[in-house]
mmCIF file of C-alpha atoms in Angstrom:
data_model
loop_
_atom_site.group_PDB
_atom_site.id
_atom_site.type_symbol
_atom_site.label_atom_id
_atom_site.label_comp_id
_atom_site.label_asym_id
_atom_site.label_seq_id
_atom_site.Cartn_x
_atom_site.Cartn_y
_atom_site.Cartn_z
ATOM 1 C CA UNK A 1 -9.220 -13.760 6.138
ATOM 2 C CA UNK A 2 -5.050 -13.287 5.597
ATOM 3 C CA UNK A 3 -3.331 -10.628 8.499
ATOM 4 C CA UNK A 4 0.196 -9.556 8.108
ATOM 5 C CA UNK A 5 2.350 -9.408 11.411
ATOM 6 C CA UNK A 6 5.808 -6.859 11.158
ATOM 7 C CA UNK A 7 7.316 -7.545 14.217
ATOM 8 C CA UNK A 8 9.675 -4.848 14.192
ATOM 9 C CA UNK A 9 8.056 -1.286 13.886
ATOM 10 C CA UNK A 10 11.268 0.776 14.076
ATOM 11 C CA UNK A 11 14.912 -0.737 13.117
ATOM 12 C CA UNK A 12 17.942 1.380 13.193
ATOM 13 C CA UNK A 13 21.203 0.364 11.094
ATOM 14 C CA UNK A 14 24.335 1.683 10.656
ATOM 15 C CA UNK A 15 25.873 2.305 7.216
ATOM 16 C CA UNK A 16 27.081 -0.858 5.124
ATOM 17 C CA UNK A 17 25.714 -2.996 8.173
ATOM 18 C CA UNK A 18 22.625 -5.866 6.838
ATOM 19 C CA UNK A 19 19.430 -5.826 7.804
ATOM 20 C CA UNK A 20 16.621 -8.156 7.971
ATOM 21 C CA UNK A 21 12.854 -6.323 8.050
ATOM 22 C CA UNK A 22 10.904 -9.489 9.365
ATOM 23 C CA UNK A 23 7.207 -10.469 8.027
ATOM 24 C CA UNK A 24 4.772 -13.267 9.115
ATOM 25 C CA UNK A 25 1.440 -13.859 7.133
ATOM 26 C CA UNK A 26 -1.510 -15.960 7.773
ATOM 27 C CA UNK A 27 -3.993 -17.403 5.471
ATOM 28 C CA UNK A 28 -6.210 -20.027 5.186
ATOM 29 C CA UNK A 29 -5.247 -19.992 0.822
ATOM 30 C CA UNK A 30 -2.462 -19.578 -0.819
ATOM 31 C CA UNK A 31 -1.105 -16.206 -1.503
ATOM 32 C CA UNK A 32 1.395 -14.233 -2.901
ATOM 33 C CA UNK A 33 3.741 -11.638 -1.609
ATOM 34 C CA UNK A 34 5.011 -8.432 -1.478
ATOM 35 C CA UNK A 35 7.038 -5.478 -0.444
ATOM 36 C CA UNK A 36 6.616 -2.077 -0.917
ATOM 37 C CA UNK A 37 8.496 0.934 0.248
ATOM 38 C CA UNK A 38 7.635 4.636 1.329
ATOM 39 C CA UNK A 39 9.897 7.239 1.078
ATOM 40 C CA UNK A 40 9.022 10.318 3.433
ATOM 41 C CA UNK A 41 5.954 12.248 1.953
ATOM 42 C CA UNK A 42 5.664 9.648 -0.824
ATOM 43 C CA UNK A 43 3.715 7.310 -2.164
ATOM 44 C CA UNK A 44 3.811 3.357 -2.484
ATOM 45 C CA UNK A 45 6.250 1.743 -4.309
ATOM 46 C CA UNK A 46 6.888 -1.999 -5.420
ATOM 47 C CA UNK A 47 10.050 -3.099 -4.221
ATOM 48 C CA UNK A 48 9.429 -6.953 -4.628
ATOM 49 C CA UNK A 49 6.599 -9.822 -5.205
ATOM 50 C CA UNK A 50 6.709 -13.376 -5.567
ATOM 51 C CA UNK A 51 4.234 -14.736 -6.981
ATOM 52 C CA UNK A 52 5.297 -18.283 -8.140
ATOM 53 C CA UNK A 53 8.712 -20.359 -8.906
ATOM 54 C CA UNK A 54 12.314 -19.525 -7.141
ATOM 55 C CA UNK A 55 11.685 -18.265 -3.240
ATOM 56 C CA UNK A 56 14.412 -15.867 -3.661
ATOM 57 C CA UNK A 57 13.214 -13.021 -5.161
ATOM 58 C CA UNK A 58 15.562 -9.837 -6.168
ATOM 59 C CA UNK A 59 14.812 -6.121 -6.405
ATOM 60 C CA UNK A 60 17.558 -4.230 -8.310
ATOM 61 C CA UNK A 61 18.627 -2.225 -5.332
ATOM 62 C CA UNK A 62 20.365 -4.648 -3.634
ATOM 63 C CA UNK A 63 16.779 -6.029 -1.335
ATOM 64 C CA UNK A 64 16.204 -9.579 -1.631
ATOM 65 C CA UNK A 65 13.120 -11.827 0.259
ATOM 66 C CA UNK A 66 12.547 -15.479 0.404
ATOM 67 C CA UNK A 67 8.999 -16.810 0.607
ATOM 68 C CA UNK A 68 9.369 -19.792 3.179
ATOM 69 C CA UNK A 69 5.791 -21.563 2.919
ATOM 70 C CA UNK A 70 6.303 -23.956 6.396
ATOM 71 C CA UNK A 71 7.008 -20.781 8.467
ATOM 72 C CA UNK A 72 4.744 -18.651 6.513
ATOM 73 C CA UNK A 73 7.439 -15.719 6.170
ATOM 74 C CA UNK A 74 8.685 -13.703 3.565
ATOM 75 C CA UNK A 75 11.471 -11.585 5.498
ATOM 76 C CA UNK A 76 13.050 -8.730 3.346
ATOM 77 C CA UNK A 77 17.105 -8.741 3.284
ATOM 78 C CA UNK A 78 20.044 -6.217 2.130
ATOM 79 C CA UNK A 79 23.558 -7.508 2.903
ATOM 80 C CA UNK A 80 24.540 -3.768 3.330
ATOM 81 C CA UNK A 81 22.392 -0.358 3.220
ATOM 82 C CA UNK A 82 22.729 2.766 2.046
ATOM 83 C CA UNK A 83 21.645 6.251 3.288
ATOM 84 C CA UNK A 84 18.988 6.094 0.472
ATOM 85 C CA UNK A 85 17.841 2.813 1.727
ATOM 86 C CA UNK A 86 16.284 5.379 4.958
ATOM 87 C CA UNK A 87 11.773 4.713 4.152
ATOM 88 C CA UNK A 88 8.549 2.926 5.779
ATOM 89 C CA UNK A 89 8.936 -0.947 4.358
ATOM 90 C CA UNK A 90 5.228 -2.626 4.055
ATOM 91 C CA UNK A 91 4.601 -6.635 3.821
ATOM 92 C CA UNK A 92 1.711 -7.561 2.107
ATOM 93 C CA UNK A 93 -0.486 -10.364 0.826
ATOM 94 C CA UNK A 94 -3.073 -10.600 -1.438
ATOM 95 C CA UNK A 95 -4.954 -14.494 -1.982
ATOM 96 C CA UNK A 96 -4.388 -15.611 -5.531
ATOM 97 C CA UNK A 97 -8.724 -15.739 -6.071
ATOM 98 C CA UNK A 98 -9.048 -13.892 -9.247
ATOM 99 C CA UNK A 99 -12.053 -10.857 -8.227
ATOM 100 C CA UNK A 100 -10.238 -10.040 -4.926
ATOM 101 C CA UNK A 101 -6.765 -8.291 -5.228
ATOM 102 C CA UNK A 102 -7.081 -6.618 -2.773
ATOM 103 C CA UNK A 103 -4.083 -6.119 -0.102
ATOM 104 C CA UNK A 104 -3.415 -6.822 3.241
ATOM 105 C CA UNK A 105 -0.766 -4.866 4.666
ATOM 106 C CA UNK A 106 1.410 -4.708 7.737
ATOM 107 C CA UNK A 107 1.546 -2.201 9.746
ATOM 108 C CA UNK A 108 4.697 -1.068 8.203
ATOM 109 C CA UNK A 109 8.789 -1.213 9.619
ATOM 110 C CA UNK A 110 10.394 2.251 9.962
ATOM 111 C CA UNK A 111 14.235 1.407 8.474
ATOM 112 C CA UNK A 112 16.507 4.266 9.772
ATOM 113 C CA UNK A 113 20.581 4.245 8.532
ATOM 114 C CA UNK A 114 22.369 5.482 10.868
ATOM 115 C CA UNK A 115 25.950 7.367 8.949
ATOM 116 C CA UNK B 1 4.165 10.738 -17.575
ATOM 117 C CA UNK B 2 2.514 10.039 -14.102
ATOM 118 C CA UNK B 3 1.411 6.662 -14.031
ATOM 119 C CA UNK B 4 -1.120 7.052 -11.027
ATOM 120 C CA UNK B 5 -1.796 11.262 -10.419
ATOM 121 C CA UNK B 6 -4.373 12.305 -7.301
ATOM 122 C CA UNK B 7 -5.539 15.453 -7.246
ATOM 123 C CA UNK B 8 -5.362 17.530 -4.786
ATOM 124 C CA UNK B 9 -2.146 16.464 -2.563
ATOM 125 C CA UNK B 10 -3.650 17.963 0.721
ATOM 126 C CA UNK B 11 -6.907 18.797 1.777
ATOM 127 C CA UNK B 12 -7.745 20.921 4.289
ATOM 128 C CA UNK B 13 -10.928 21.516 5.691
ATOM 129 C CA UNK B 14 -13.447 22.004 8.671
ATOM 130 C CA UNK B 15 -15.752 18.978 10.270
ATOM 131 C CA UNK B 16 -19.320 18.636 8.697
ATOM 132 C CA UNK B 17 -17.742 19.563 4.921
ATOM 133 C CA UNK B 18 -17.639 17.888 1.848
ATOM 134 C CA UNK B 19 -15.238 17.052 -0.458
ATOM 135 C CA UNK B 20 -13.833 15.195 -3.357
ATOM 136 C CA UNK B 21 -10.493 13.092 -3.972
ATOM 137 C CA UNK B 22 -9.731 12.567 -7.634
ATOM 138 C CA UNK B 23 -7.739 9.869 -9.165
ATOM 139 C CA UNK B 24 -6.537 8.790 -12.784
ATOM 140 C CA UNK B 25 -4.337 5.968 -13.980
ATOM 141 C CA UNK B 26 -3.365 5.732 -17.863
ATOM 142 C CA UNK B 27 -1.396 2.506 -17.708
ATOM 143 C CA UNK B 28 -4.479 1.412 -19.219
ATOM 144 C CA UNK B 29 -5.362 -1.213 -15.946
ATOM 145 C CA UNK B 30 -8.816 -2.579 -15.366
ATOM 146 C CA UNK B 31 -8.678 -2.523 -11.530
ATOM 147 C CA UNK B 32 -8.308 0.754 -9.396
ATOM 148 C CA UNK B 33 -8.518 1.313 -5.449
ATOM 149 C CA UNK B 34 -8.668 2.963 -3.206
ATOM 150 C CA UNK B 35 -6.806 2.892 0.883
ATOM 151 C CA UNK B 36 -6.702 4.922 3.638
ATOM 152 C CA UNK B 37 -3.410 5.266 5.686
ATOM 153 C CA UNK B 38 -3.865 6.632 8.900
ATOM 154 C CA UNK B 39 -1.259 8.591 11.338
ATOM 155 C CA UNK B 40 0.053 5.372 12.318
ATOM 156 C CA UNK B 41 0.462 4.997 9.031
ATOM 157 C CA UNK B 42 -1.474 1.451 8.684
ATOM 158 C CA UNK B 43 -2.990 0.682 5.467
ATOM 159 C CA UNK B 44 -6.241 -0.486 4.461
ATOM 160 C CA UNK B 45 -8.361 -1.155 1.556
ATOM 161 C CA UNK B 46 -11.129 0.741 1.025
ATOM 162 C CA UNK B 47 -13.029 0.341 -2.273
ATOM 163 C CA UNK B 48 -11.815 -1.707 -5.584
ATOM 164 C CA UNK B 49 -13.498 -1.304 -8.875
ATOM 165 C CA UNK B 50 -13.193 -3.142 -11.504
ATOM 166 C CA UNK B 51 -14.182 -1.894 -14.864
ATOM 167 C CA UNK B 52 -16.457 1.019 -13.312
ATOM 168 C CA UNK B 53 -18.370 -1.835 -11.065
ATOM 169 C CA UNK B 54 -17.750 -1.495 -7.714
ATOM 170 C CA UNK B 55 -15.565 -5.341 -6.329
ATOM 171 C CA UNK B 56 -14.714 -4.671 -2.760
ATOM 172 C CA UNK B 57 -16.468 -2.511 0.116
ATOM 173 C CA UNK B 58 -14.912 -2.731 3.292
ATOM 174 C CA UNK B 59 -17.526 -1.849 5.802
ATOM 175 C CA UNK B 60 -16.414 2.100 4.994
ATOM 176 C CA UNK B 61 -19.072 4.403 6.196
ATOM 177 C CA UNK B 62 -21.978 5.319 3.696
ATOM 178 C CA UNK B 63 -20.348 8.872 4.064
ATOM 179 C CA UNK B 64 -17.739 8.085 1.703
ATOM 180 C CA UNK B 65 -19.039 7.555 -1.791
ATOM 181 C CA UNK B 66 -16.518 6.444 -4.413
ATOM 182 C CA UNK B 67 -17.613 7.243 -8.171
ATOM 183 C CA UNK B 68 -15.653 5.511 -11.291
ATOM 184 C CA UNK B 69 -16.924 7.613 -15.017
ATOM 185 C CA UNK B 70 -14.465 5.422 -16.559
ATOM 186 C CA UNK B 71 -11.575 2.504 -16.146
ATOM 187 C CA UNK B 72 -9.427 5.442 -15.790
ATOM 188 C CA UNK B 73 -10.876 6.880 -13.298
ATOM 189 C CA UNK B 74 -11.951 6.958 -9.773
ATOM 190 C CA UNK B 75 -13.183 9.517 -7.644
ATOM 191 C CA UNK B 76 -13.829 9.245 -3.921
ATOM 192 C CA UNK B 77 -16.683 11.512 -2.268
ATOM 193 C CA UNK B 78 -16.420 12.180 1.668
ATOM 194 C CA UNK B 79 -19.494 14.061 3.352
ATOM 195 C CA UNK B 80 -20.278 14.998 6.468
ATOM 196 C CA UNK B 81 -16.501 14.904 7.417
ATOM 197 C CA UNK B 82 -15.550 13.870 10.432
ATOM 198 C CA UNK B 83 -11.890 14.558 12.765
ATOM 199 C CA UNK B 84 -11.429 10.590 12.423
ATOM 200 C CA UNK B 85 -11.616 11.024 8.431
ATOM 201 C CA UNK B 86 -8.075 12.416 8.776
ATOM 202 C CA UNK B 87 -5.787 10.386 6.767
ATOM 203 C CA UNK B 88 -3.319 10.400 4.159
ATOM 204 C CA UNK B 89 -6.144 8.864 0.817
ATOM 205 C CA UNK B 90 -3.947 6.358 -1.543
ATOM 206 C CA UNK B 91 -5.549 5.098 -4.960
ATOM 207 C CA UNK B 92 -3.712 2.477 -6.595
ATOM 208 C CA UNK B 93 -4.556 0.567 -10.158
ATOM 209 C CA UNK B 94 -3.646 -2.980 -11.233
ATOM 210 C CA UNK B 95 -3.892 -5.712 -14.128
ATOM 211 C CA UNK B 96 -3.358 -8.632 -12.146
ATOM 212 C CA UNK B 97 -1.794 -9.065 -8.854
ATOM 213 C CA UNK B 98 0.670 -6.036 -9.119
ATOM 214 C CA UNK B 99 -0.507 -2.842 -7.964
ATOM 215 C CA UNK B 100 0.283 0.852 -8.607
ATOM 216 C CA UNK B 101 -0.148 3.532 -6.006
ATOM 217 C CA UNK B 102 -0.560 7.296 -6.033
ATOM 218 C CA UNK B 103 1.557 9.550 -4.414
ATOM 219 C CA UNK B 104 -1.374 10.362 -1.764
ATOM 220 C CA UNK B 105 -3.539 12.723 -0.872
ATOM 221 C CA UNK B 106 -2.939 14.078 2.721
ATOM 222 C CA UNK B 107 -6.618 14.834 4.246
ATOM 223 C CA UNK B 108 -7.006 17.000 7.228
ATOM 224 C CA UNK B 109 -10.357 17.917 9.119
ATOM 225 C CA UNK B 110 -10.311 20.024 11.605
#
């Protein structure tokens, strides 16, 4: 069984400041990870994954995450936000067993910009 | 050119109804699901299907009934409904290990 832990349920920012959303998995295989985001009254959208190779992995808005396999984290990054940037952020993980696909989400990190 | 499209967007209704979700995906994926997000707005897997056979179950009650005529769609059945059956419905599709979500269907029983 895999479980997501978000730490940080609501995290205000000002304008231009970083931010780091924070996510902590555990799973007894090996997985691969993702973001999504949730803009208000929207649906799911894929911000980032890794999957395999670098740890680094890039959205083009300016998010970045880094899969670190000995803390089992995959925290989600932007030097400095935007207004726009204002959503629900979900970590999740899904085992790499072909058959089961299937998600396993956090419960979710409300990212508020503050102008 | 909606990649994921649920019909309808909300859902209103009284307890003891029944009622249908509908979803369709034409990016031509094999998988579909579906998840429930509830007001705390946690996420969890449903159903999957997988070519019109049903993959996961996740001890949902035998209330809800999911139906899949096709790899491009898949329906989801509720009866009986019940006040805890509130819940914003997602369906998502994949090929592979990325998946595509709906833009939700907001259920509310009252």
């Amino acid at each position: 069984a895999q479980s997501v832990t978000q730490l940080d349920s609501q995290v205000p920012v000002f304008e231009e400041a970083p931010v780091e959303l924070r996510c902590n998995y555990s799973s007894s295989v090996s997985v691969y990870l993702f973001w999504y985001v949730q803009y208000p009254n929207q649906g799911l959208q894929l911000l980032l994954k890794y999957l395999s190779g670098s740890t680094l992995v890039e959205s083009i808005n300016g998010f970045e995450a880094e899969f670190n396999k000995s803390q089992t984290s995959f925290h989600l990054r932007k030097p400095s936000v935007h207004i726009s940037d204002t959503a629900e952020y979900f970590c999740a993980v899904s085992d790499q067993g072909f058959g089961n696909e299937k998600l396993t989400f956090g419960t979710g990190t409300r990212l508020t910009i503050i102008p | 050119d909606t990649a994921v499209s649920q019909t309808p967007k909300y859902l209103v209704t009284q307890m003891g109804n029944d009622k249908s979700i509908k979803c369709e995906q034409n990016l031509g994926h094999d998988t579909m699901y579906w998840y429930k997000q509830d007001s705390k707005k946690f996420l969890k897997i449903m159903f999957s299907y997988n070519n019109k056979e049903l993959i996961i179950n996740e001890t949902v009650p035998n209330r809800f009934s999911p139906k899949s005529p096709d790899k491009a769609h898949l329906n989801l059945h509720i009866n009986s409904l019940e006040l805890g059956d509130s819940a914003v419905y997602f369906c998502a599709s994949s090929q592979g290990f990325e998946q595509f979500f709906g833009p939700g269907t907001r259920l509310t029983v009252l």
